[in-house]
Coordinates of C-alpha atoms in Angstrom, one line a residue:
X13 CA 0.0 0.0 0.0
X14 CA 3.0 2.4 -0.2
X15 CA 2.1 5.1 2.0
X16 CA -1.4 4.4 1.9
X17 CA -2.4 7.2 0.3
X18 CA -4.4 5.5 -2.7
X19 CA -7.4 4.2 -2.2
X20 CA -9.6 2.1 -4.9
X21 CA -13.4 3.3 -5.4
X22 CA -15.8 1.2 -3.0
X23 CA -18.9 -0.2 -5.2
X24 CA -20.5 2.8 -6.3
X25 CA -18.8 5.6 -4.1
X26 CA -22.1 5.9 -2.4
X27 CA -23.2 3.5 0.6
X28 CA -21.4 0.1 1.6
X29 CA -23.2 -2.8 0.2
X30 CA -24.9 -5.0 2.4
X31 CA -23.1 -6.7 4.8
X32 CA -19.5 -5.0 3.8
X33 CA -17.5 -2.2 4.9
X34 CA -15.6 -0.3 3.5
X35 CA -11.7 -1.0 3.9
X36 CA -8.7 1.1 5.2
X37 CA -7.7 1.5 1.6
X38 CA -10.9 2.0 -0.1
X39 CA -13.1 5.1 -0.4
X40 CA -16.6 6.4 -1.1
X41 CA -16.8 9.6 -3.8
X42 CA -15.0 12.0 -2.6
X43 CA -17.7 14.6 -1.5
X44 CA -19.0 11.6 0.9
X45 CA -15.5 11.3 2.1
X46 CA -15.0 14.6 3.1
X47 CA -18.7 14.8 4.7
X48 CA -17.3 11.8 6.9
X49 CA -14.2 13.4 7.2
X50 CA -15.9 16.7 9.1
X51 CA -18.1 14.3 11.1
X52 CA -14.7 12.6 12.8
X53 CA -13.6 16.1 13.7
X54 CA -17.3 16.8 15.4
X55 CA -16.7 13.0 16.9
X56 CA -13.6 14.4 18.8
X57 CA -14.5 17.9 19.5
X58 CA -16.0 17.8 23.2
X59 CA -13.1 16.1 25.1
X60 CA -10.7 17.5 22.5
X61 CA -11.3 21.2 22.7
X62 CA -12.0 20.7 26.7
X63 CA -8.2 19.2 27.1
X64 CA -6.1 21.9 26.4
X65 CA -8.6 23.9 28.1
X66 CA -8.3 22.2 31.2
X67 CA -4.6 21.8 31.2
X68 CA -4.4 25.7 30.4
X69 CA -3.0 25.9 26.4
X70 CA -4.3 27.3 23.4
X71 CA -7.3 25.3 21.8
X72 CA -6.2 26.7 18.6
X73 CA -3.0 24.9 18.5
X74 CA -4.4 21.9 19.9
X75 CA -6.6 21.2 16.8
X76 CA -4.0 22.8 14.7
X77 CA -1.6 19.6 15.9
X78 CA -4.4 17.3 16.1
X79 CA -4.3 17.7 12.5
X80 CA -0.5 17.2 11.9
X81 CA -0.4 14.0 14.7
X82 CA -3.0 12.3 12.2
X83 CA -1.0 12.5 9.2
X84 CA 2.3 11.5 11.4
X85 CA 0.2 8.5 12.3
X86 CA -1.7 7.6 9.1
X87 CA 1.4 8.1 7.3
X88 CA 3.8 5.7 10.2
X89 CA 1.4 3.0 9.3
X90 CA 1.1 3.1 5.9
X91 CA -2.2 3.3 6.3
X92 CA -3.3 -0.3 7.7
X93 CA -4.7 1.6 11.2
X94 CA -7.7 4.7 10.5
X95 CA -7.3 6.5 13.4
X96 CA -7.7 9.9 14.5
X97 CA -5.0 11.4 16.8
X98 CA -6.4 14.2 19.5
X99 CA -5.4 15.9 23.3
X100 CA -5.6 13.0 25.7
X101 CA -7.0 13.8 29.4
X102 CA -4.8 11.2 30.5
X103 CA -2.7 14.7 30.4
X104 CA -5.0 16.7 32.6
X105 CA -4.2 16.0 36.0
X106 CA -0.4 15.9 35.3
X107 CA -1.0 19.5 34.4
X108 CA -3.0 20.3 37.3
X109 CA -0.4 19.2 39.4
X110 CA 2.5 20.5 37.8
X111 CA 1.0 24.1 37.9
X112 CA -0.3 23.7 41.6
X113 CA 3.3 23.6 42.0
X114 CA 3.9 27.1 40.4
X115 CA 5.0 25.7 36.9
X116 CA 4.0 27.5 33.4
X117 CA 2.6 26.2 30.7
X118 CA 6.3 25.7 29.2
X119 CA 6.8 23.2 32.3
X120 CA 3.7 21.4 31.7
X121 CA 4.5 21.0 27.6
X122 CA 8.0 20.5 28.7
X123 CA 7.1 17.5 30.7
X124 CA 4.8 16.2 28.2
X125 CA 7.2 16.2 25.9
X126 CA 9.7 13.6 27.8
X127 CA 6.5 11.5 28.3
X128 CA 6.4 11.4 24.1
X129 CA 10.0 10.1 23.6
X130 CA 9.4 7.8 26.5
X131 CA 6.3 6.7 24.7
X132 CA 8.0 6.7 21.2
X133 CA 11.4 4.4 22.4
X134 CA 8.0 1.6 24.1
X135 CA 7.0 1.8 20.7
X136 CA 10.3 0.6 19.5
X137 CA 11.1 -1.4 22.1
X138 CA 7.2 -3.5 21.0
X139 CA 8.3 -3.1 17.9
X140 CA 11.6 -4.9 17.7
X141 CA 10.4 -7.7 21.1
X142 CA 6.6 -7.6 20.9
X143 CA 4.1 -6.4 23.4
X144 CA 5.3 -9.0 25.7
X145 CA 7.9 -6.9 27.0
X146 CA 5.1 -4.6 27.9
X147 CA 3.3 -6.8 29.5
X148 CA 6.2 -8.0 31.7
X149 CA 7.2 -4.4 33.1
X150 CA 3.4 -3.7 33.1
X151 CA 0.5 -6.3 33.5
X152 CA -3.0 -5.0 33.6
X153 CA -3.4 -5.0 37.4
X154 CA -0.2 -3.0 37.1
X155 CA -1.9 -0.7 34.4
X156 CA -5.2 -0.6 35.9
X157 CA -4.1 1.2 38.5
X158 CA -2.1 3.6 36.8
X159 CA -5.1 4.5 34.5
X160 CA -7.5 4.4 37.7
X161 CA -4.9 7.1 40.0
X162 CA -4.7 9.3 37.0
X163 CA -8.4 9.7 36.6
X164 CA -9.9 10.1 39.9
X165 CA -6.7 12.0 41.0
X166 CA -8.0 14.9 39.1
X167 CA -11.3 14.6 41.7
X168 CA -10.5 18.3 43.4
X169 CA -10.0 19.7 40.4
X170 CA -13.5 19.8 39.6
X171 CA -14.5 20.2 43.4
X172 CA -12.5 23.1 44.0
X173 CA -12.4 24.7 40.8
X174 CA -15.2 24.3 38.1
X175 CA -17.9 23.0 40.1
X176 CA -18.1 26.0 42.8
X177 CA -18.2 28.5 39.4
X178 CA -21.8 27.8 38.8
X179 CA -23.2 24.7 40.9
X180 CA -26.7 24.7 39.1
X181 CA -25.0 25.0 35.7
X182 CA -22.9 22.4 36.3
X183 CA -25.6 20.2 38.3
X184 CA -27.9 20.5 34.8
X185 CA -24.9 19.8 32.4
X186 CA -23.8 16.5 34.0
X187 CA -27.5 15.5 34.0
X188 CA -27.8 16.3 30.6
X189 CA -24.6 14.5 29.2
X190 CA -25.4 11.9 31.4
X191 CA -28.7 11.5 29.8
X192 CA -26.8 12.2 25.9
X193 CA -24.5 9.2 26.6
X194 CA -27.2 6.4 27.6
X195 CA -30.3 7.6 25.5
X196 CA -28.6 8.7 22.3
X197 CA -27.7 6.1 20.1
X198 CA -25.0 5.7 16.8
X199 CA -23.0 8.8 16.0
X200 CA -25.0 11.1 18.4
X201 CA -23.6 9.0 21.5
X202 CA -20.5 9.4 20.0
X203 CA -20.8 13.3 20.4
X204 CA -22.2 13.6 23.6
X205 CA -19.8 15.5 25.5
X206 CA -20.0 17.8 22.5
X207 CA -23.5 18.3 23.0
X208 CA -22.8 19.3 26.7
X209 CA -21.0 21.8 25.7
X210 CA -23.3 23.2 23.6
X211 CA -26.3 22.7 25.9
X212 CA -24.1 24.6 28.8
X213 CA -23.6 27.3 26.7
X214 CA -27.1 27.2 26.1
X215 CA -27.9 27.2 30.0
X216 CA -25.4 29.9 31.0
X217 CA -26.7 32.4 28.3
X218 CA -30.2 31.8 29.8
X219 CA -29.3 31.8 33.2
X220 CA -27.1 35.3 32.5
X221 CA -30.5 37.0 31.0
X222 CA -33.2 35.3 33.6
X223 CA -30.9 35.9 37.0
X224 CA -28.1 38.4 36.2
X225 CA -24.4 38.0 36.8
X226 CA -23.1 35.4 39.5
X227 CA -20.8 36.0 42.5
X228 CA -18.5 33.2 42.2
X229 CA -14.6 33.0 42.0
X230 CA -13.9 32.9 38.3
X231 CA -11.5 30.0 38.0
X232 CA -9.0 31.7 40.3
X233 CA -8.7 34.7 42.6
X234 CA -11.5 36.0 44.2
X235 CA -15.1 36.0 44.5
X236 CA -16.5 38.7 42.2
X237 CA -20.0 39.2 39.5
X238 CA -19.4 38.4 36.5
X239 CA -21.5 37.0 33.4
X240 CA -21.4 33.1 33.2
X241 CA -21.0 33.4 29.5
X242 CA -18.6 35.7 28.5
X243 CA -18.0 36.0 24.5
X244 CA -16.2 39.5 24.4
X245 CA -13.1 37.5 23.8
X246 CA -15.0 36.4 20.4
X247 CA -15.5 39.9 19.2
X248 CA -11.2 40.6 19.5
X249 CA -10.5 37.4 18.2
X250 CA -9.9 37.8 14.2
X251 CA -11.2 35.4 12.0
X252 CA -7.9 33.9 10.3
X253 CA -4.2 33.8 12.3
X254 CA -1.7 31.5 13.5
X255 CA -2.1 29.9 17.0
X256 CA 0.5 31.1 19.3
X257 CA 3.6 29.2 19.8
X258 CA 6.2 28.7 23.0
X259 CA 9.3 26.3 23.4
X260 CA 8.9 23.9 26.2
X261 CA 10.5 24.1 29.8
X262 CA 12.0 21.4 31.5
X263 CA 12.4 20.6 35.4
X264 CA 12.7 16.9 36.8
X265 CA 9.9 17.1 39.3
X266 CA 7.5 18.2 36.5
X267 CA 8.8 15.4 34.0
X268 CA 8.5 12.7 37.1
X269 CA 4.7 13.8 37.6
X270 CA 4.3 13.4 34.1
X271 CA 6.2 9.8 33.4
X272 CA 3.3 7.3 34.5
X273 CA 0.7 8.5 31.7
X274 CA 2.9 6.3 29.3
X275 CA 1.1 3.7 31.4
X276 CA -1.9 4.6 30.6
X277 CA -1.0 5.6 26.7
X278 CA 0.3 2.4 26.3
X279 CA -2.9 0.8 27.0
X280 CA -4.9 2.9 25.5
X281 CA -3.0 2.7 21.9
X282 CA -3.1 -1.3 22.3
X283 CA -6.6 -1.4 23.1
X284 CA -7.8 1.1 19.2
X285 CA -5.2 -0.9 17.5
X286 CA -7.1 -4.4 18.9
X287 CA -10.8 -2.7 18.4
X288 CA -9.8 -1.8 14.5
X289 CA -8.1 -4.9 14.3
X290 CA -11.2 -6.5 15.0
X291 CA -13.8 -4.2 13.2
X292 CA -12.1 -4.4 10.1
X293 CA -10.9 -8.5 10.3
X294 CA -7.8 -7.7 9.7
X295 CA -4.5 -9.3 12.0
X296 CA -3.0 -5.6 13.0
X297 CA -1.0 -6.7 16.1
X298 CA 2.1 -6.2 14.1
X299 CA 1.5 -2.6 13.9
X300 CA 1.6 -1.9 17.2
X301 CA 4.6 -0.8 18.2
X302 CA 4.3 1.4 15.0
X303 CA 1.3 2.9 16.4
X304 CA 2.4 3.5 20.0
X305 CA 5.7 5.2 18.5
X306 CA 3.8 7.2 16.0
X307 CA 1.8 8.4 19.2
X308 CA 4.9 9.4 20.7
X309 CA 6.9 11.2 17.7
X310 CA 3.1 13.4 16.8
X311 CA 3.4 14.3 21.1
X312 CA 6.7 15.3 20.7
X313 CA 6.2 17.2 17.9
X314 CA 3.0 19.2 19.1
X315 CA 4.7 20.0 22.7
X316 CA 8.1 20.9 21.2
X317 CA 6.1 24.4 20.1
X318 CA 3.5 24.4 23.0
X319 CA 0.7 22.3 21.9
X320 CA -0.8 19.4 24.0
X321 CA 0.0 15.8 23.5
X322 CA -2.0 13.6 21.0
X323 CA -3.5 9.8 21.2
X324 CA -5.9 7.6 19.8
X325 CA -9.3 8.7 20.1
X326 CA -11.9 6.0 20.4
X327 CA -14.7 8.7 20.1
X328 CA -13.5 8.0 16.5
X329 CA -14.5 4.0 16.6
X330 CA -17.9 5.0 17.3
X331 CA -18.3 6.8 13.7
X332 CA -16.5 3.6 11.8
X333 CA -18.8 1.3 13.5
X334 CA -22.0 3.3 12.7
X335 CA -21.0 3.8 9.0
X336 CA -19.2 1.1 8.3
X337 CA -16.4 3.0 6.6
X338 CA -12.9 2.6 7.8
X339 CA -11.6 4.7 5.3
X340 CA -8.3 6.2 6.2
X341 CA -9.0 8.5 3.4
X342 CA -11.7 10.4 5.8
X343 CA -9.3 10.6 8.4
X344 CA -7.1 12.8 6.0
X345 CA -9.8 14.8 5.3
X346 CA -10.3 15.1 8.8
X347 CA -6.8 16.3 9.3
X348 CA -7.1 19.1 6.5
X349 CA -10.4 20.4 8.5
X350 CA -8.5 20.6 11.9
X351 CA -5.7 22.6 10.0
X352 CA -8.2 24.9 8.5
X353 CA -9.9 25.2 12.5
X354 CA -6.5 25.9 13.8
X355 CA -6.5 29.5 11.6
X356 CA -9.0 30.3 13.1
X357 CA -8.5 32.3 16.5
X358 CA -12.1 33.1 16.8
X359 CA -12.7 29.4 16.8
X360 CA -10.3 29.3 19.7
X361 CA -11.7 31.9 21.7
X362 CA -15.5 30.6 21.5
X363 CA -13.9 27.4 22.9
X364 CA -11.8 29.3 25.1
X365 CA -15.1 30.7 26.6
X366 CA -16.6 27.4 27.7
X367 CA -18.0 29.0 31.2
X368 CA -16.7 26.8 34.6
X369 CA -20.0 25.6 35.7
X370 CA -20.1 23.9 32.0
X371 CA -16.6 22.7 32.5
X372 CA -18.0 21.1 36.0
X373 CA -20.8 19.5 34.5
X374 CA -18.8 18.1 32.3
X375 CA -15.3 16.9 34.3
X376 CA -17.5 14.9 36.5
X377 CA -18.2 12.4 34.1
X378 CA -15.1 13.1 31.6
X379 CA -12.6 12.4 35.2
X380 CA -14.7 9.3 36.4
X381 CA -14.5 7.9 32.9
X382 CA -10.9 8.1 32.9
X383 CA -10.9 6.0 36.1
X384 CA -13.2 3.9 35.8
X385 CA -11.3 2.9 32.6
X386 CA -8.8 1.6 34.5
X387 CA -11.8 -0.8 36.6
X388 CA -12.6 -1.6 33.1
X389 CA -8.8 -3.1 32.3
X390 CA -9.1 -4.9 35.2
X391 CA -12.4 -6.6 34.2
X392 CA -11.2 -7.3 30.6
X393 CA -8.1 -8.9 31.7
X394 CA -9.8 -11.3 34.6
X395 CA -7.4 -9.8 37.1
X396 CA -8.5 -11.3 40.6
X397 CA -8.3 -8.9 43.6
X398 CA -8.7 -11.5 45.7
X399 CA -5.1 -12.4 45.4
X400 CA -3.0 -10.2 47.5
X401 CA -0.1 -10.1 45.0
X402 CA -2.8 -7.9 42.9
X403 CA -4.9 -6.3 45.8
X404 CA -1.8 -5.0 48.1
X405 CA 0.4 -2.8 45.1
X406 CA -3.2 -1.7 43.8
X407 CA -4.6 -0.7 46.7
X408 CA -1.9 1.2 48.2
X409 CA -0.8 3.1 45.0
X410 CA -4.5 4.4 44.1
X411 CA -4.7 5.5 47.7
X412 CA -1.4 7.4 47.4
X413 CA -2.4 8.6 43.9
X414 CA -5.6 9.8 44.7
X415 CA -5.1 11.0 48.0
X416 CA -1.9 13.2 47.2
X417 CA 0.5 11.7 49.9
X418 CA 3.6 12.9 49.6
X419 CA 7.2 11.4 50.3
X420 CA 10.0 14.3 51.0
X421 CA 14.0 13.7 50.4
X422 CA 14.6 17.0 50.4
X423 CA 13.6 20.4 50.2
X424 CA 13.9 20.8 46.7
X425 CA 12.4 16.8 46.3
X426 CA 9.8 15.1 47.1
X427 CA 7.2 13.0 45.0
X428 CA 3.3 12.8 45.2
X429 CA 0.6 12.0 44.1
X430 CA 0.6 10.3 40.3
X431 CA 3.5 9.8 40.4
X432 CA 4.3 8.8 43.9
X433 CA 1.5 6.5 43.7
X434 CA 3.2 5.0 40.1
X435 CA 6.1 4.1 41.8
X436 CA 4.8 2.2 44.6
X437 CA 2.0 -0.1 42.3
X438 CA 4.9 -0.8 40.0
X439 CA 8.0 -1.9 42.2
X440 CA 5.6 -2.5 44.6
X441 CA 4.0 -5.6 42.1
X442 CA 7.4 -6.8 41.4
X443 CA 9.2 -6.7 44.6
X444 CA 6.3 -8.5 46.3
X445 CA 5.7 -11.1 43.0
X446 CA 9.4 -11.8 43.6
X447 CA 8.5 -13.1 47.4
X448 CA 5.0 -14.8 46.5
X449 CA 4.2 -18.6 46.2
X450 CA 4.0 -19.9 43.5
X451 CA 0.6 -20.4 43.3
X452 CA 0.0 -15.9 43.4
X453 CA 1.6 -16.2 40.6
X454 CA -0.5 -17.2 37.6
X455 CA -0.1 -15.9 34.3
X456 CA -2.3 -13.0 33.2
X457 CA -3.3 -11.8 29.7
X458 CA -1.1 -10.1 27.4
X459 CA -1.6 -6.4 27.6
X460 CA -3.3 -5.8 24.1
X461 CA -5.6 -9.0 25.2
X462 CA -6.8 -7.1 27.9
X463 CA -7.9 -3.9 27.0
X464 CA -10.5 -4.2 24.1
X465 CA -13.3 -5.8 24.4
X466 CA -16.6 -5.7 22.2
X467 CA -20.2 -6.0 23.4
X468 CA -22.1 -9.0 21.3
X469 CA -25.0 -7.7 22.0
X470 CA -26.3 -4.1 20.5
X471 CA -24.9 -5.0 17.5
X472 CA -25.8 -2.4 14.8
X473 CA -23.4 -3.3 12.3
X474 CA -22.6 -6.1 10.1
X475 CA -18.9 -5.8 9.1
X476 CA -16.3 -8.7 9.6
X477 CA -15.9 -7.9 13.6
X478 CA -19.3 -7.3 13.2
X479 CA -22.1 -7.8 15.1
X480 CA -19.7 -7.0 17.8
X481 CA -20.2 -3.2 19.0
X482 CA -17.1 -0.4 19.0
X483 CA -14.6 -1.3 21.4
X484 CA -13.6 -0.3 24.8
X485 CA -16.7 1.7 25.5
X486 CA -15.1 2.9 28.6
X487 CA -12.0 4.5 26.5
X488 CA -14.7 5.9 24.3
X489 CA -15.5 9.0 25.6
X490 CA -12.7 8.8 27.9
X491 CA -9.7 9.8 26.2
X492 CA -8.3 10.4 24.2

C-alpha cells in the first residue's frame, strides 16, 4: 500500500453494500468522504477542545496539531490503522499538578514532551520484542491502577475549581450529558460531551439574562459578579491567524509527575489498534509498536512548540462502526479540517469561553471515565483482587495517587501523588511477586488481550468484527 495514500473506489462511491465495509484503503466519492471526514472532527470535538482547556493551552494549537499527529500516524502506518490522533485527558491532571506547584505552561509541555520520547522508544522497544515486553514491566493489574490514580486524581480539580463556578449549571450539564450518553444512540452518542457543551452554553446564556451576573470565584482569585457566559473575547478574536507558539521548559519534578501516563498511553493505543483490528478482520498486532511510536513522535512534535499531547481517540471508533467506513481517506480529510480550524482564533476563543460551571458538568463524568477505565482493564483482563499479589500494590498506589500523599527527600524533592503513587503499584507488584508462592503467581493476559473488548449484544453493524459493537466503551468518551 506504499504510504497508503491511494485508495480504490468502494462499489458505487455511495453507501457500503450490504453486509461489507468499506476497507482502510478503499473510499466512497469524494464529497461523501469529506462529509465523513468533518463528522470525525465533530466526533472528537468535546473532550478534545475541553483538554487543552483544562490543562491551560491554546485550543487553537491543539486542533491545529491534532491535524498534523493524524497524518504522522496515518502516514507511520502506511495506512493499515484509521485512526484519528487528539489531546488526551490522560494529560490533565499531570497539568494540574505541575501548575499547583507554580509551573508554566512551558513546564507542563516540557514535561509532556519527555513523556512522548518515552512513549515513542515503548514503541520501538514493541516493535523490535513484541508487546510482551510490555506486558512483563506492566501487566494489567499493574496498568489498571495507573489508568485508575490518573483519573480520579484529578477529583478536586473539579471540586474546587469548576464545580463552585456555577453549581446549578454544572448540576444540569452533568444530568444532561449523562442523559446524551445512555439515550442517544450511533454517531449522536459518540458526540455527547459535544452536546454538553453546547447545551451549557445554552444554560449559562439563559441563566445570565433570567438571574443576572453570578458572584463566584472565576476560575482563580476571588469572588466577584461576573457573566457566566462571557464571548467579548469572540469579538477581538480575528477570523484567520496562527495559533501562538512557545518552546517547552524542563524541570525533573514536573517530568517525574508526568512519566506514569505512558502507562496509561500504552494501554490505551493497544486497546484502538485491537478494536480496529477487530472491526475491520484484519491481523494488525504487528503494527503496534508502529502505532504507539507514531503516538509518541506526533506528542513530541505538538509539545516541542507548546501544543498538547495527542493519542488515539476512540470517540473515533464510534463513527467507523456506525458507518461502516474505515476509510483512512476520511481521516485525512479530517486532518485538512482541523488545520483549517486551527486558523481560526475566533474558533479558539468561543472554545476558550466554555464558562466553569459547564466545565464542571462536564469533568464529572469526563474524570470518572478516565478512572473507571482503568476498573474496566481490570475486568477485561480477569485480574482477581482477591489475590494479595494484585490487591496489596493496587490498593496502596491508588490511595497514594488519589489522596496526594507525599514522600520528602529533600527540600527541593519530594514526589506525590501520580507519580508517587506510580512508583509504589509498579515496584511495589514486582518486589512482592518476587517473594509470593507460586501459586500468586499465575499468568495474566497479554496487555493488548486485555484492554479491548466488544459488546455482542447491541450490535448495529454487520462488518467482519461485526455484530460486535465499538470497542472499549469505557475509553470511548474517555480519552483520548
Amino acid at each position: 500500500m506504499g504510504l497508503g495514500v491511494r485508495w480504490t473506489l468502494h462499489g458505487d462511491g455511495r453507501t457500503p453494500a450490504p453486509g461489507a465495509v468499506v476497507r482502510p484503503d478503499e473510499r466512497l466519492s469524494w464529497p461523501r468522504t469529506i462529509g465523513l471526514g468533518a463528522q470525525h472532527v465533530v466526533a472528537m470535538f468535546g473532550a478534545s477542545f475541553v483538554a487543552p482547556v483544562l490543562m491551560g493551552l491554546d485550543p487553537n494549537l491543539a486542533i491545529m496539531m491534532s491535524g498534523v499527529a493524524t497524518v504522522i500516524f496515518l502516514l507511520a502506518t502506511k495506512g493499515r490503522v484509521p485512526s484519528y490522533l487528539g489531546c488526551s485527558l490522560s494529560f490533565v491532571g499531570v497539568a494540574a499538578a505541575i501548575r499547583a506547584t507554580g509551573g508554566t505552561s512551558a513546564t507542563v509541555t516540557g514535561a509532556v514532551l519527555v513523556v512522548g520520547v518515552a512513549l515513542f522508544a515503548a514503541g520501538l522497544a514493541v516493535q523490535r520484542f513484541g508487546a510482551r515486553i510490555i506486558h512483563a514491566a506492566m501487566p494489567p493489574i499493574v496498568t489498571g491502577a495507573v489508568v485508575m490514580l490518573i483519573g480520579f486524581n484529578l477529583a478536586p480539580v473539579t471540586a474546587a475549581t469548576y464545580w463552585p463556578q456555577d453549581q446549578w449549571t454544572a448540576l444540569l450539564v452533568m444530568f444532561f450529558t449523562g442523559l446524551a450518553v445512555v439515550c442517544l444512540r450511533g454517531f449522536w452518542s459518540r458526540v455527547a460531551i459535544f452536546l454538553g457543551l453546547l447545551f451549557g452554553y445554552g444554560i449559562s446564556w439563559l441563566f445570565d439574562r433570567v438571574f443576572g451576573k453570578i458572584h463566584s470565584i472565576p476560575g482563580a482569585g476571588e469572588a466577584t459578579d461576573h457573566w457566566r457566559l462571557d464571548l467579548s473575547g469572540v469579538g477581538r478574536a480575528d477570523w484567520i491567524g496562527l495559533p501562538s507558539f512557545h518552546a517547552p521548559h524542563f524541570e525533573w519534578s514536573a517530568i517525574l509527575v508526568a512519566l506514569p501516563v505512558v502507562i496509561a498511553l500504552i494501554a490505551e493505543n493497544a486497546g484502538h489498534v485491537k478494536a480496529v483490528g477487530e472491526m475491520t478482520g484484519d491481523d494488525l498486532d504487528d503494527q503496534l509498536g508502529t502505532a504507539i511510536a507514531a503516538d509518541g513522535a506526533a506528542s513530541v512534535l505538538s509539545t516541542a512548540v507548546g501544543g498538547p499531547p495527542n493519542t488515539t481517540y476512540s470517540e473515533n471508533i464510534g463513527v467507523m462502526a456506525a458507518t461502516r467506513v474505515y476509510s483512512t481517506a476520511a481521516y485525512w480529510a479530517a486532518a485538512g479540517f482541523a488545520l483549517l480550524f486551527g486558523l481560526c482564533p475566533k474558533f479558539g476563543a468561543i472554545v476558550a469561553a466554555i464558562p466553569g460551571g459547564v466545565l464542571g458538568g462536564i469533568t464529572v463524568i469526563l474524570y470518572g471515565m478516565i478512572g473507571l477505565l482503568g476498573a474496566q482493564i481490570w475486568i477485561n483482563a480477569k485480574v482477581d483482587l482477591r489475590n494479595p499479589l494484585n490487591l496489596v500494590p493496587a490498593a496502596a498506589g491508588i490511595i497514594i495517587g488519589i489522596g496526594g500523599v507525599t514522600l520528602k527527600f529533600t527540600d527541593n524533592f519530594r514526589l506525590s501523588g501520580i507519580a508517587l503513587g506510580t512508583i509504589v503499584v509498579i515496584t511495589g507488584y514486582h518486589v512482592l511477586r518476587a517473594f509470593a508462592p507460586a501459586h500468586m503467581k499465575e499468568q495474566e493476559p497479554l496487555l493488548d488481550e486485555g484492554t479491548s473488548s466488544y459488546d455482542d449484544g447491541g450490535a448495529e453493524v454487520g462488518d467482519k468484527g461485526g455484530d460486535k459493537r465499538e470497542a472499549a466503551d469505557g475509553a470511548q468518551r474517555a480519552k483520548s
